[in-house]
Amino acid sequence: MFEAKPKTRKLGWAVVGCGWVARDYVIPALQGASNARLVALCDANAEALMRIRADDVSRHTALGAVLADRDVQAVYIATPNHLHAAMTEACAAAGKHVLCEKPMAVTPRDGLRMVSACQRAGVHYATAFDQRHHAAHRKLRTLVKEGALGTVTQARIHYACWLPPDWAPDNWRIDPEQAGGGAMIDLAPHGLDLLEVLLGDEWISLTAMTQRRVHPYAVDDGAVLMGQFRSGTLGMLQVAYNCPDAYPRRTLELIGTKARALAYKTLGQTPGGSLSLTDAKTGEETFIPLSPEEDQSPFLHQVEAFSACVLEGRPQPFAPERDVRLVGLLTQATWAGKAFPPCH
């Protein structure tokens, strides 16, 4: 006798904040996920809502309407940074799980508010560090853990873009009130998190130098961050809004005593890029293959991983207190690096 297979449970999601990241990456990931379904969209801009291609979803201009929807079980927060804390608290109070865009918060105090609200409500919280989920980075994490690189001595990331003032009609990323900073607070969190994940290690110090060199806005358009991990590994991140897009500008390099790993064009929102190991003795470079099944959207992997934890009653793999610690490190480094010259 034929028995029908049980239907896969799917977590009902709402996306709050329908800018380009949500439109181009988060929403398609939710629409393609095996264990998630898109239920609702929310943005204060009604025109932005209408531009989203999504059938059979409710559209709202106020968060309250989303939180009143019983079909919404989890919320992806993709709003400007200064709204993250209050929105997370509201979602938690309504019993909704939260996946919040990085940076988690502008200050560690706000981050603690978010963690406390979710813990009180018994809901899941995670910060949306999608680059943890890139296939090349997942493979590299395994190689490091297996000892393929030997002792890792240094880790370097270059993650940059060109972001002029008129990049978007409402370019909140260069507004100090909404963003809390510029290139550093926007781009550095990815690298800070990713290196900890890859190395299985923890930053214990971080120093930054910032610049306002090219663009005439009130926040930094470039920064260099340097620090040390608990193991003794040294780390450096170069991030910028003032790097022309035609340049090579998305590289990740781990230097080990057995091999050097280079990930090229893997940093960012899309799959693809390359991962190679260079042997310390022979100098031979070997490219690490990734199957099509592995090399899918990091946002797809991310929402499926979060949804699986909620549906199966498992904790998220990274405690939110860790994300608060990273916000604290970044905040300290930001203040230490405030002395940038004015744009000429």
Tab-separated table of C-alpha atoms in Angstrom:
chain	number	residue	atom	x	y	z
A	1	MET	CA	0.000	0.000	0.000
A	2	PHE	CA	1.325	3.413	-0.980
A	3	GLU	CA	2.049	5.742	1.932
A	4	ALA	CA	2.308	9.444	1.297
A	5	LYS	CA	5.476	11.060	2.576
A	6	PRO	CA	4.889	13.482	5.442
A	7	LYS	CA	5.062	17.105	4.421
A	8	THR	CA	8.158	19.023	5.484
A	9	ARG	CA	7.372	21.502	8.227
A	10	LYS	CA	8.031	25.071	7.225
A	11	LEU	CA	8.654	28.029	9.485
A	12	GLY	CA	6.556	31.106	8.655
A	13	TRP	CA	8.693	34.192	8.101
A	14	ALA	CA	8.210	37.927	7.800
A	15	VAL	CA	10.858	40.285	6.417
A	16	VAL	CA	10.930	43.736	7.999
A	17	GLY	CA	12.855	46.273	5.940
A	18	CYS	CA	12.668	45.704	2.195
A	19	GLY	CA	15.843	47.332	0.912
A	20	TRP	CA	18.180	45.804	-1.646
A	21	VAL	CA	19.608	43.078	0.605
A	22	ALA	CA	16.131	41.842	1.505
A	23	ARG	CA	14.835	42.186	-2.039
A	24	ASP	CA	17.749	40.558	-3.855
A	25	TYR	CA	18.914	37.935	-1.361
A	26	VAL	CA	16.815	37.342	1.770
A	27	ILE	CA	13.400	37.074	0.122
A	28	PRO	CA	14.574	34.757	-2.707
A	29	ALA	CA	16.264	32.574	-0.069
A	30	LEU	CA	13.036	32.283	1.933
A	31	GLN	CA	11.094	31.522	-1.234
A	32	GLY	CA	13.517	28.722	-2.125
A	33	ALA	CA	14.133	27.236	1.313
A	34	SER	CA	13.037	23.677	2.052
A	35	ASN	CA	11.906	24.432	5.610
A	36	ALA	CA	10.759	28.064	5.438
A	37	ARG	CA	7.969	30.021	3.814
A	38	LEU	CA	7.549	33.735	3.286
A	39	VAL	CA	4.369	34.967	4.946
A	40	ALA	CA	4.632	38.737	5.242
A	41	LEU	CA	6.615	41.807	4.220
A	42	CYS	CA	6.937	45.078	6.091
A	43	ASP	CA	8.455	48.419	5.175
A	44	ALA	CA	7.553	52.004	6.049
A	45	ASN	CA	7.876	52.800	2.342
A	46	ALA	CA	4.770	51.462	0.582
A	47	GLU	CA	6.432	51.819	-2.828
A	48	ALA	CA	9.331	49.603	-1.724
A	49	LEU	CA	6.800	46.967	-0.669
A	50	MET	CA	5.131	46.987	-4.052
A	51	ARG	CA	8.433	46.459	-5.847
A	52	ILE	CA	8.974	43.094	-4.159
A	53	ARG	CA	8.062	40.116	-6.314
A	54	ALA	CA	6.237	37.769	-3.977
A	55	ASP	CA	2.845	36.123	-4.346
A	56	ASP	CA	0.465	35.223	-1.534
A	57	VAL	CA	2.139	37.360	1.120
A	58	SER	CA	0.651	40.124	3.218
A	59	ARG	CA	2.265	43.559	2.987
A	60	HIS	CA	2.366	46.041	5.851
A	61	THR	CA	3.801	49.470	6.588
A	62	ALA	CA	3.724	48.986	10.379
A	63	LEU	CA	5.470	46.351	12.478
A	64	GLY	CA	2.426	45.878	14.718
A	65	ALA	CA	0.417	44.352	11.895
A	66	VAL	CA	3.175	41.805	11.247
A	67	LEU	CA	3.432	40.839	14.902
A	68	ALA	CA	-0.333	40.315	15.094
A	69	ASP	CA	-0.171	37.747	12.278
A	70	ARG	CA	-0.286	34.236	13.767
A	71	ASP	CA	1.259	32.736	10.640
A	72	VAL	CA	4.448	34.731	11.275
A	73	GLN	CA	6.741	32.682	13.498
A	74	ALA	CA	10.080	34.325	12.730
A	75	VAL	CA	11.150	37.785	11.620
A	76	TYR	CA	14.161	38.772	9.532
A	77	ILE	CA	15.073	42.334	10.537
A	78	ALA	CA	16.761	44.218	7.693
A	79	THR	CA	16.151	47.800	8.782
A	80	PRO	CA	18.700	50.552	9.477
A	81	ASN	CA	20.942	49.694	12.412
A	82	HIS	CA	19.466	52.103	14.956
A	83	LEU	CA	16.099	50.283	14.805
A	84	HIS	CA	17.428	46.777	15.533
A	85	ALA	CA	17.161	46.839	19.322
A	86	ALA	CA	13.595	48.164	19.620
A	87	MET	CA	12.329	45.936	16.809
A	88	THR	CA	13.917	42.831	18.318
A	89	GLU	CA	12.313	43.616	21.668
A	90	ALA	CA	8.917	44.038	19.997
A	91	CYS	CA	9.273	40.782	18.055
A	92	ALA	CA	10.325	38.868	21.168
A	93	ALA	CA	7.423	40.257	23.178
A	94	ALA	CA	5.094	38.973	20.447
A	95	GLY	CA	6.680	35.507	20.608
A	96	LYS	CA	8.483	35.775	17.258
A	97	HIS	CA	11.965	34.366	16.661
A	98	VAL	CA	14.489	36.896	15.352
A	99	LEU	CA	17.230	36.774	12.731
A	100	CYS	CA	18.684	40.293	12.669
A	101	GLU	CA	21.007	41.831	10.110
A	102	LYS	CA	24.502	42.755	11.197
A	103	PRO	CA	25.657	44.724	13.020
A	104	MET	CA	23.469	43.281	15.752
A	105	ALA	CA	23.317	46.701	17.406
A	106	VAL	CA	25.105	50.040	17.446
A	107	THR	CA	26.165	49.629	21.097
A	108	PRO	CA	26.747	46.633	23.383
A	109	ARG	CA	24.035	47.967	25.690
A	110	ASP	CA	21.486	47.669	22.880
A	111	GLY	CA	22.793	44.196	22.101
A	112	LEU	CA	22.229	43.120	25.692
A	113	ARG	CA	18.683	44.496	25.502
A	114	MET	CA	18.029	42.294	22.486
A	115	VAL	CA	19.475	39.170	24.086
A	116	SER	CA	17.577	39.717	27.325
A	117	ALA	CA	14.275	40.282	25.511
A	118	CYS	CA	14.611	37.063	23.517
A	119	GLN	CA	15.681	35.031	26.534
A	120	ARG	CA	12.732	36.307	28.597
A	121	ALA	CA	10.339	35.428	25.789
A	122	GLY	CA	11.911	32.037	25.115
A	123	VAL	CA	12.480	32.780	21.421
A	124	HIS	CA	15.505	32.184	19.233
A	125	TYR	CA	17.842	35.021	18.313
A	126	ALA	CA	20.717	35.044	15.813
A	127	THR	CA	22.641	37.713	13.947
A	128	ALA	CA	22.549	37.363	10.164
A	129	PHE	CA	26.213	36.697	9.418
A	130	ASP	CA	25.494	35.104	6.053
A	131	GLN	CA	29.172	34.702	5.170
A	132	ARG	CA	29.527	31.934	7.748
A	133	HIS	CA	27.343	29.959	5.366
A	134	HIS	CA	29.232	30.447	2.102
A	135	ALA	CA	30.275	27.025	0.807
A	136	ALA	CA	33.947	28.014	0.482
A	137	HIS	CA	34.030	29.331	4.031
A	138	ARG	CA	32.369	26.192	5.390
A	139	LYS	CA	34.951	24.087	3.548
A	140	LEU	CA	37.786	26.266	4.834
A	141	ARG	CA	36.559	25.943	8.405
A	142	THR	CA	36.751	22.151	8.063
A	143	LEU	CA	40.262	22.324	6.594
A	144	VAL	CA	41.462	24.491	9.488
A	145	LYS	CA	39.870	22.153	12.019
A	146	GLU	CA	41.495	19.121	10.389
A	147	GLY	CA	44.919	20.779	10.553
A	148	ALA	CA	45.446	21.140	6.810
A	149	LEU	CA	46.977	24.602	7.312
A	150	GLY	CA	49.104	23.677	10.303
A	151	THR	CA	49.479	26.466	12.867
A	152	VAL	CA	47.690	29.554	11.568
A	153	THR	CA	49.855	32.601	12.267
A	154	GLN	CA	48.005	35.394	10.466
A	155	ALA	CA	44.567	36.025	8.982
A	156	ARG	CA	43.794	38.832	6.550
A	157	ILE	CA	40.605	40.098	4.939
A	158	HIS	CA	40.078	42.795	2.310
A	159	TYR	CA	36.377	43.572	1.969
A	160	ALA	CA	35.551	46.818	0.219
A	161	CYS	CA	33.243	48.585	-2.219
A	162	TRP	CA	32.485	51.968	-3.787
A	163	LEU	CA	29.662	53.758	-1.979
A	164	PRO	CA	29.162	57.394	-3.052
A	165	PRO	CA	26.630	59.633	-1.273
A	166	ASP	CA	24.048	59.191	-4.044
A	167	TRP	CA	24.388	55.384	-4.138
A	168	ALA	CA	20.715	55.109	-3.125
A	169	PRO	CA	17.856	57.630	-2.749
A	170	ASP	CA	17.848	56.992	1.002
A	171	ASN	CA	21.455	56.063	1.685
A	172	TRP	CA	21.106	55.465	5.426
A	173	ARG	CA	24.481	53.666	5.555
A	174	ILE	CA	26.248	57.049	5.552
A	175	ASP	CA	23.940	58.618	8.142
A	176	PRO	CA	25.669	58.481	11.560
A	177	GLU	CA	22.325	58.502	13.381
A	178	GLN	CA	20.852	55.569	11.489
A	179	ALA	CA	23.987	53.522	10.821
A	180	GLY	CA	26.070	54.364	13.870
A	181	GLY	CA	29.147	54.811	11.673
A	182	GLY	CA	30.319	54.176	8.130
A	183	ALA	CA	32.373	51.546	6.329
A	184	MET	CA	33.786	50.125	9.541
A	185	ILE	CA	30.536	49.353	11.349
A	186	ASP	CA	28.907	48.129	8.136
A	187	LEU	CA	31.603	45.888	6.674
A	188	ALA	CA	33.937	44.897	9.521
A	189	PRO	CA	31.385	42.814	11.506
A	190	HIS	CA	31.352	40.198	8.743
A	191	GLY	CA	35.110	39.707	8.907
A	192	LEU	CA	35.315	39.818	12.693
A	193	ASP	CA	32.714	37.082	12.948
A	194	LEU	CA	33.977	35.025	10.022
A	195	LEU	CA	37.548	34.794	11.250
A	196	GLU	CA	36.397	33.584	14.659
A	197	VAL	CA	34.239	30.956	12.975
A	198	LEU	CA	36.983	29.797	10.605
A	199	LEU	CA	39.692	29.640	13.241
A	200	GLY	CA	37.552	28.353	16.095
A	201	ASP	CA	39.192	31.143	18.061
A	202	GLU	CA	38.293	34.401	19.793
A	203	TRP	CA	39.467	37.983	19.354
A	204	ILE	CA	41.012	39.286	22.573
A	205	SER	CA	42.141	42.686	21.245
A	206	LEU	CA	41.187	44.990	18.399
A	207	THR	CA	42.543	48.355	17.265
A	208	ALA	CA	41.324	50.454	14.345
A	209	MET	CA	42.394	53.344	12.191
A	210	THR	CA	39.698	55.067	10.164
A	211	GLN	CA	39.681	57.596	7.364
A	212	ARG	CA	37.329	60.037	5.673
A	213	ARG	CA	39.384	60.333	2.560
A	214	VAL	CA	37.245	60.399	-0.589
A	215	HIS	CA	33.513	60.811	0.026
A	216	PRO	CA	32.114	64.029	1.568
A	217	TYR	CA	29.899	62.428	4.191
A	218	ALA	CA	30.055	62.537	7.973
A	219	VAL	CA	31.172	58.940	8.570
A	220	ASP	CA	34.351	57.001	7.790
A	221	ASP	CA	34.789	55.744	4.237
A	222	GLY	CA	37.622	53.366	5.080
A	223	ALA	CA	39.233	51.552	7.988
A	224	VAL	CA	41.975	49.109	8.903
A	225	LEU	CA	41.454	46.887	11.947
A	226	MET	CA	44.212	44.900	13.634
A	227	GLY	CA	44.050	42.522	16.550
A	228	GLN	CA	45.037	39.261	18.136
A	229	PHE	CA	43.214	36.014	18.851
A	230	ARG	CA	43.397	34.040	22.082
A	231	SER	CA	45.680	31.487	20.391
A	232	GLY	CA	48.171	34.184	19.378
A	233	THR	CA	47.093	34.391	15.727
A	234	LEU	CA	47.210	37.947	14.373
A	235	GLY	CA	44.300	39.312	12.327
A	236	MET	CA	43.866	42.268	10.012
A	237	LEU	CA	40.799	43.594	8.188
A	238	GLN	CA	40.794	46.275	5.505
A	239	VAL	CA	37.302	47.622	4.783
A	240	ALA	CA	36.224	50.563	2.656
A	241	TYR	CA	33.504	52.489	0.902
A	242	ASN	CA	36.175	54.239	-1.200
A	243	CYS	CA	37.523	51.296	-3.223
A	244	PRO	CA	36.492	51.262	-6.911
A	245	ASP	CA	34.483	48.165	-7.733
A	246	ALA	CA	36.769	47.235	-10.653
A	247	TYR	CA	39.635	46.424	-8.270
A	248	PRO	CA	40.183	43.032	-6.639
A	249	ARG	CA	38.646	43.809	-3.256
A	250	ARG	CA	37.184	40.658	-1.740
A	251	THR	CA	39.928	38.372	-0.520
A	252	LEU	CA	40.426	36.225	2.574
A	253	GLU	CA	43.834	34.780	3.389
A	254	LEU	CA	44.931	32.453	6.192
A	255	ILE	CA	48.677	31.895	6.600
A	256	GLY	CA	49.613	28.561	8.170
A	257	THR	CA	52.816	26.637	8.715
A	258	LYS	CA	51.677	23.843	6.362
A	259	ALA	CA	49.620	25.775	3.822
A	260	ARG	CA	48.236	29.155	2.910
A	261	ALA	CA	44.512	29.367	2.134
A	262	LEU	CA	43.171	31.979	-0.244
A	263	ALA	CA	39.463	32.587	-0.781
A	264	TYR	CA	38.833	34.978	-3.668
A	265	LYS	CA	35.475	36.613	-4.415
A	266	THR	CA	33.756	34.576	-1.723
A	267	LEU	CA	33.077	37.541	0.566
A	268	GLY	CA	29.720	39.065	-0.266
A	269	GLN	CA	26.118	38.062	-0.793
A	270	THR	CA	26.487	35.570	-3.631
A	271	PRO	CA	27.830	32.024	-4.050
A	272	GLY	CA	30.845	31.338	-6.224
A	273	GLY	CA	34.431	32.516	-6.032
A	274	SER	CA	37.388	30.216	-5.470
A	275	LEU	CA	39.266	28.558	-2.631
A	276	SER	CA	42.842	27.351	-2.923
A	277	LEU	CA	45.631	25.974	-0.748
A	278	THR	CA	49.304	26.685	-1.419
A	279	ASP	CA	51.651	24.047	-0.013
A	280	ALA	CA	54.314	25.458	2.322
A	281	LYS	CA	57.054	23.130	1.009
A	282	THR	CA	56.414	22.978	-2.727
A	283	GLY	CA	54.588	26.246	-3.365
A	284	GLU	CA	52.040	24.327	-5.411
A	285	GLU	CA	48.565	25.869	-5.418
A	286	THR	CA	45.608	23.477	-5.387
A	287	PHE	CA	42.051	24.651	-5.946
A	288	ILE	CA	39.402	23.084	-3.718
A	289	PRO	CA	36.305	22.024	-5.686
A	290	LEU	CA	32.799	22.821	-4.457
A	291	SER	CA	29.801	20.899	-5.707
A	292	PRO	CA	26.734	22.738	-7.078
A	293	GLU	CA	24.754	21.368	-4.121
A	294	GLU	CA	27.187	22.991	-1.695
A	295	ASP	CA	27.734	26.236	-3.578
A	296	GLN	CA	24.317	27.829	-3.231
A	297	SER	CA	23.221	31.197	-1.850
A	298	PRO	CA	24.702	31.770	1.619
A	299	PHE	CA	21.371	33.385	2.525
A	300	LEU	CA	19.573	30.167	1.601
A	301	HIS	CA	21.899	28.128	3.818
A	302	GLN	CA	21.443	30.686	6.586
A	303	VAL	CA	17.636	30.739	6.707
A	304	GLU	CA	17.479	26.950	6.437
A	305	ALA	CA	19.931	26.550	9.315
A	306	PHE	CA	18.032	29.014	11.535
A	307	SER	CA	14.680	27.467	10.660
A	308	ALA	CA	15.947	23.950	11.371
A	309	CYS	CA	17.025	24.929	14.883
A	310	VAL	CA	13.632	26.464	15.634
A	311	LEU	CA	11.610	23.600	14.158
A	312	GLU	CA	13.719	20.911	15.825
A	313	GLY	CA	13.975	22.666	19.181
A	314	ARG	CA	17.767	22.966	19.036
A	315	PRO	CA	19.739	26.031	20.166
A	316	GLN	CA	21.328	28.206	17.514
A	317	PRO	CA	24.989	27.187	17.022
A	318	PHE	CA	26.373	30.569	18.126
A	319	ALA	CA	25.235	32.130	21.394
A	320	PRO	CA	23.978	35.719	21.026
A	321	GLU	CA	26.219	36.822	23.904
A	322	ARG	CA	29.109	36.229	21.514
A	323	ASP	CA	27.618	38.741	19.090
A	324	VAL	CA	27.312	41.295	21.907
A	325	ARG	CA	31.015	40.784	22.661
A	326	LEU	CA	31.894	41.504	19.027
A	327	VAL	CA	29.806	44.693	19.128
A	328	GLY	CA	31.748	45.726	22.226
A	329	LEU	CA	35.102	45.083	20.554
A	330	LEU	CA	34.047	47.024	17.468
A	331	THR	CA	32.739	49.931	19.577
A	332	GLN	CA	36.007	50.197	21.485
A	333	ALA	CA	38.004	50.058	18.264
A	334	THR	CA	35.742	52.702	16.690
A	335	TRP	CA	36.370	55.196	19.467
A	336	ALA	CA	40.080	54.454	19.395
A	337	GLY	CA	40.142	55.185	15.673
A	338	LYS	CA	38.076	58.384	15.624
A	339	ALA	CA	40.944	60.689	14.728
A	340	PHE	CA	40.516	60.607	10.957
A	341	PRO	CA	41.334	63.684	8.849
A	342	PRO	CA	38.509	65.558	7.104
A	343	CYS	CA	37.775	64.893	3.460
A	344	HIS	CA	39.474	67.390	1.161
